[in-house]
Short mmCIF file of C-alpha atoms in Angstrom, two decimals:
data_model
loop_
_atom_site.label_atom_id
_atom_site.label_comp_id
_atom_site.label_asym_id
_atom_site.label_seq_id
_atom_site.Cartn_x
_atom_site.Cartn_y
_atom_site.Cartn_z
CA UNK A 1 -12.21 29.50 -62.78
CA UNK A 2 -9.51 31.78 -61.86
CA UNK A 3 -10.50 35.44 -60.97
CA UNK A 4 -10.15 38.32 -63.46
CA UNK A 5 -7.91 41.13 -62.93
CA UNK A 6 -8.84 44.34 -61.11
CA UNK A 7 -9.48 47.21 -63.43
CA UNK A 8 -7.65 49.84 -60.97
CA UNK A 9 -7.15 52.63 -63.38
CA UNK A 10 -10.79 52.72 -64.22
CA UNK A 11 -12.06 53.67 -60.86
CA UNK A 12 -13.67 57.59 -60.11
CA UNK A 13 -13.11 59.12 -56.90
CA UNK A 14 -15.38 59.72 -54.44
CA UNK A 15 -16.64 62.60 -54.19
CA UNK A 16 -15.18 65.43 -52.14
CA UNK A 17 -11.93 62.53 -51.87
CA UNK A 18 -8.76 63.80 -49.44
CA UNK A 19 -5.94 61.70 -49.90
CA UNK A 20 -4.33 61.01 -46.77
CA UNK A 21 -0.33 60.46 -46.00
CA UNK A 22 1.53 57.46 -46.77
CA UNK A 23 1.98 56.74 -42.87
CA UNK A 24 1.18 53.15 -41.14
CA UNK A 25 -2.66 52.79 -40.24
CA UNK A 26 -5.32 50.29 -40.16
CA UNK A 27 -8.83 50.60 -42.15
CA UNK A 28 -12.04 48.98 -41.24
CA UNK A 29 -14.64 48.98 -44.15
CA UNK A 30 -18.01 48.92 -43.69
CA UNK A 31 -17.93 50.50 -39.91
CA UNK A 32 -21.73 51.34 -39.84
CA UNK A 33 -21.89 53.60 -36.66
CA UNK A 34 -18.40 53.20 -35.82
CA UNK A 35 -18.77 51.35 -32.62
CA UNK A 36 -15.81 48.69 -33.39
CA UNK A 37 -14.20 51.88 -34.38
CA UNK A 38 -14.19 53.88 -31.34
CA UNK A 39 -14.16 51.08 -28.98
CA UNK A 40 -11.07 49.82 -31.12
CA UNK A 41 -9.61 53.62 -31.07
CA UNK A 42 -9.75 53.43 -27.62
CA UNK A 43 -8.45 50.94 -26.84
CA UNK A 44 -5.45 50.90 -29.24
CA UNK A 45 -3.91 54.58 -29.13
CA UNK A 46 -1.07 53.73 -30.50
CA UNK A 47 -2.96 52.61 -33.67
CA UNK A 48 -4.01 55.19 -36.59
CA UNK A 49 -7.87 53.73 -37.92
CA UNK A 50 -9.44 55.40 -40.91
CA UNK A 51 -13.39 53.92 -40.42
CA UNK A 52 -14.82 53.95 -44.17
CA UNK A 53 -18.36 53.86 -44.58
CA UNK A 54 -20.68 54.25 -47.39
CA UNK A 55 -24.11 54.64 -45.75
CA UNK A 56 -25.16 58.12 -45.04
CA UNK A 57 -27.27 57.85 -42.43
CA UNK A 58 -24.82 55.49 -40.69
CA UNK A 59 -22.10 57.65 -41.29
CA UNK A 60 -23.65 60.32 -39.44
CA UNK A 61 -24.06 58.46 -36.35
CA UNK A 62 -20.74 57.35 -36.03
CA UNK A 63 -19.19 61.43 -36.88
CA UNK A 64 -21.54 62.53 -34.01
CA UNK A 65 -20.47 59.75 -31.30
CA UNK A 66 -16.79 60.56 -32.09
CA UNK A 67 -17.54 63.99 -31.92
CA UNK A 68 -18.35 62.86 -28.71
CA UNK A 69 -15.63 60.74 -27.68
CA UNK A 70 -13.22 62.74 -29.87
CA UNK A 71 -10.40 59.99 -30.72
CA UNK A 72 -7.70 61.58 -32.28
CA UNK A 73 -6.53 58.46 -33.61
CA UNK A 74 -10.05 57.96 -35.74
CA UNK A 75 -10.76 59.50 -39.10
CA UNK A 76 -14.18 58.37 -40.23
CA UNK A 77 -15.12 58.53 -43.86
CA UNK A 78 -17.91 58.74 -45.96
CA UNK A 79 -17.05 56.48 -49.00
CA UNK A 80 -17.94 53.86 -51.29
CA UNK A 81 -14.48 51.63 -50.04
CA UNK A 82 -13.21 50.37 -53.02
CA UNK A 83 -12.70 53.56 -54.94
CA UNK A 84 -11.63 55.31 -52.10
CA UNK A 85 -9.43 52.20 -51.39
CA UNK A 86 -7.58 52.60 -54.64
CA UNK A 87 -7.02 56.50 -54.77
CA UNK A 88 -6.22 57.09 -51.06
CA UNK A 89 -3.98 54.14 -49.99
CA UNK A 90 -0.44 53.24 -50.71
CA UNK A 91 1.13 50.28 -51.43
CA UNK A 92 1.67 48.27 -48.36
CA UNK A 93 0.71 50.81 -45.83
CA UNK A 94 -2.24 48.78 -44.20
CA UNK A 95 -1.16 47.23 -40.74
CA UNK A 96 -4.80 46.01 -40.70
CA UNK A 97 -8.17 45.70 -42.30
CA UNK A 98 -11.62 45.19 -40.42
CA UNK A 99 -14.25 43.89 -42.33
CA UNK A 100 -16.84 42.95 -39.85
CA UNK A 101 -20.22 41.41 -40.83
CA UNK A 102 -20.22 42.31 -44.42
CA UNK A 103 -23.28 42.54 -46.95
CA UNK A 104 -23.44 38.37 -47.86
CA UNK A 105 -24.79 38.92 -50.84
CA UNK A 106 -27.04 36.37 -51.18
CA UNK A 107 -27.90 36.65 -54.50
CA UNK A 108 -24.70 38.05 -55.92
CA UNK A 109 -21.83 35.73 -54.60
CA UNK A 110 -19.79 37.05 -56.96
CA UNK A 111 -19.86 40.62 -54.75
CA UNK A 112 -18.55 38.46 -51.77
CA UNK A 113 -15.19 40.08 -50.62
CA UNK A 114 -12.55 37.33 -51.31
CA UNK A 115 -14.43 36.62 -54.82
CA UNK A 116 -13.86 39.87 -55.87
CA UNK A 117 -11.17 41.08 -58.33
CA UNK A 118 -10.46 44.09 -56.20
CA UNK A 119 -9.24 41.41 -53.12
CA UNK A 120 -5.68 41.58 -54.78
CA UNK A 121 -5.86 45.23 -54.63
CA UNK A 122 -6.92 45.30 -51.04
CA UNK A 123 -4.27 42.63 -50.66
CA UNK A 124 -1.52 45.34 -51.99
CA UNK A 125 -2.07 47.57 -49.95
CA UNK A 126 -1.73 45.59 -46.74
CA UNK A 127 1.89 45.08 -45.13
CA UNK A 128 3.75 42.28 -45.13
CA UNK A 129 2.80 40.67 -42.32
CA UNK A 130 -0.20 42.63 -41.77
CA UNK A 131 -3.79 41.00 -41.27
CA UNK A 132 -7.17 41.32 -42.49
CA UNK A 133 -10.41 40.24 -39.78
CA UNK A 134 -12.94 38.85 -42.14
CA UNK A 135 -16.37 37.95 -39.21
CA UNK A 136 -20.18 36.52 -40.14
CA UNK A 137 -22.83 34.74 -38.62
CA UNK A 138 -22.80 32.76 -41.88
CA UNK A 139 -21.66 29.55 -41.74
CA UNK A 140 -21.30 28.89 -45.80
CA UNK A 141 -20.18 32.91 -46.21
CA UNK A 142 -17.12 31.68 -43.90
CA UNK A 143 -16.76 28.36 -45.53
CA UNK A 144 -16.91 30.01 -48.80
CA UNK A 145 -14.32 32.75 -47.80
CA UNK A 146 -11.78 29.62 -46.06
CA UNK A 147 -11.83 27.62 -49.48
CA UNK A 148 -11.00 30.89 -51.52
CA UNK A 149 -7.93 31.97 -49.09
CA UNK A 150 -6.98 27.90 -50.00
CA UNK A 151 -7.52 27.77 -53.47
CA UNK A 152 -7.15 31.18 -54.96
CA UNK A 153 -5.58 33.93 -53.12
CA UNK A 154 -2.95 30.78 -51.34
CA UNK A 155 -2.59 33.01 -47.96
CA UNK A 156 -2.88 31.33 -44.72
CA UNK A 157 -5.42 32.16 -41.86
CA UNK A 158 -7.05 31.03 -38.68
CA UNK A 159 -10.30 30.39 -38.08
CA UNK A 160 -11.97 31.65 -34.83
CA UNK A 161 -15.26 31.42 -33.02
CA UNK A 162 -16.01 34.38 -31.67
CA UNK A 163 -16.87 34.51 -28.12
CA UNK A 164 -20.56 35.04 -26.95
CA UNK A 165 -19.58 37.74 -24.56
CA UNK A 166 -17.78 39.80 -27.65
CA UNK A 167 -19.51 43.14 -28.15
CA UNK A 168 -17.86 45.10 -31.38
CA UNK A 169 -20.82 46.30 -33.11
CA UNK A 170 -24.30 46.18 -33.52
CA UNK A 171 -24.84 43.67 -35.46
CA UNK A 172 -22.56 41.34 -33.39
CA UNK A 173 -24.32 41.92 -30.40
CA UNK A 174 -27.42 40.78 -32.14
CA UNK A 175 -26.35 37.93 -33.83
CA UNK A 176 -24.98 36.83 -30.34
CA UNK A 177 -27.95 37.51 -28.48
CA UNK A 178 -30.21 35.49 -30.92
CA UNK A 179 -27.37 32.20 -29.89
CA UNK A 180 -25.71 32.25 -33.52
CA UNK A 181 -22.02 31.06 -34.49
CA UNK A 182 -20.03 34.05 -35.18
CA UNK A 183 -16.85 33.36 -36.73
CA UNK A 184 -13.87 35.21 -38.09
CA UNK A 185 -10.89 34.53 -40.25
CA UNK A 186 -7.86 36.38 -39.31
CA UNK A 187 -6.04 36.42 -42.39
CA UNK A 188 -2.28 37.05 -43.17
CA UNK A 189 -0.13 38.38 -45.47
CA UNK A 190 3.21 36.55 -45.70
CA UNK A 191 6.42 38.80 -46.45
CA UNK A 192 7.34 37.13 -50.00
CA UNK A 193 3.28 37.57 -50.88
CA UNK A 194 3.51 39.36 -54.35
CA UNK A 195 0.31 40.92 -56.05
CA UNK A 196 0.19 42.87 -59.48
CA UNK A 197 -0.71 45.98 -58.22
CA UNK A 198 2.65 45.81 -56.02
CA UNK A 199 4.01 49.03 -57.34
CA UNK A 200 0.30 50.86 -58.17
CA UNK A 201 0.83 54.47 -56.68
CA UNK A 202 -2.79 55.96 -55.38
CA UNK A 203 -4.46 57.68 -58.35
CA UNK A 204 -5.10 60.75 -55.28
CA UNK A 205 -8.04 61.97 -57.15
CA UNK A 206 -7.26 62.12 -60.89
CA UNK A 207 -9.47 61.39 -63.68
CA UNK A 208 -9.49 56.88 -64.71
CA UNK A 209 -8.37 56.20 -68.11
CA UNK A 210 -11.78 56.23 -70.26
CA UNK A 211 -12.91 53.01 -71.55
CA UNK A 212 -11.93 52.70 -74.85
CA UNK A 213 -15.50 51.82 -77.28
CA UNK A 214 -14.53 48.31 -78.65
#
């Protein structure tokens, strides 16, 4: 059954919402306490990476450790991702999305990332060219995830085993340490990909369109 369209215009803001310029930069969602973020801030200067995270108390960790390090190239923020997505990013201005061990969802598949509606939006706002790092220690939340790139979104990707010595965050470490498969897709955008939400400027804080009562 095919996917329904994303509702875009419908989304709030989050609250106390900056928009940010319409310059290249790469986005990881979900970044817990930011340690893929400031290890991958440090180690790519030359990269701009906006960490989003919705989690207070995880939030909070990550502002103090790059208060700490003090990465001028990292801007974390504390956001639910898909609003914030859709009022702070421009079309095609994503060089790269990190979405590392996300929520599986176990009893909600349809909350799962690539069976989401919103997955075209993210996909507008990525470059042509540019890629998206989906990892999990689930087998089926991978297999799942490879069969919806095939079938529904028609992007191609590689499928990777990631390495036992790989450290990027928390729960990675973990999931290695216990002797799980961790695996990632490194998806990518081809240049003729087309979305509908190709020419959808951010919304940069204003009030959605109301629901009309049907």
């Amino acid at each position: 059954m095919p996917i329904r369209q994303f509702q875009a215009q419908r989304m709030h803001a989050p609250r106390d919402f900056q928009s940010i310029q319409p310059t290249p930069i790469c986005v990881e969602i979900g970044a817990g306490k930011g340690k893929h973020a400031l290890l991958f801030t440090a180690q790519h200067p030359e990269f701009q990476l906006i960490a989003v995270e919705r989690t207070r108390e995880k939030f909070v960790a990550m502002q103090k450790q790059h208060q700490i390090e003090g990465q001028q190239n990292l801007s974390p923020v504390h956001a639910d991702a898909i609003p914030w997505v859709v009022h702070a990013l421009h079309p095609a201005q994503v060089q790269h999305f990190f979405i590392l061990y996300p929520n599986p969802e176990p009893h909600n598949p349809a909350q799962r990332w690539l069976n989401m509606p919103f997955f075209e939006f993210l996909l507008s706002r990525l470059q042509p060219g540019g890629q998206i790092t989906l990892a999990s220690n689930i087998p089926e939340y991978i297999e799942e995830a490879q069969q919806q790139l095939i079938d529904v979104w028609k992007l191609p990707f590689v499928k990777e085993k990631i390495a036992a010595t790989s450290a990027r965050t928390h729960f990675e470490i973990k999931y290695l340490e216990r002797g799980e498969l961790c695996q990632q897709l490194i998806i990518t955008k081809p240049a003729d990909y087309v979305t509908r939400f190709d020419d959808f400027q951010p919304l940069q804080g204003q009030n959605p369109v109301k629901e009309q009562a049907e």
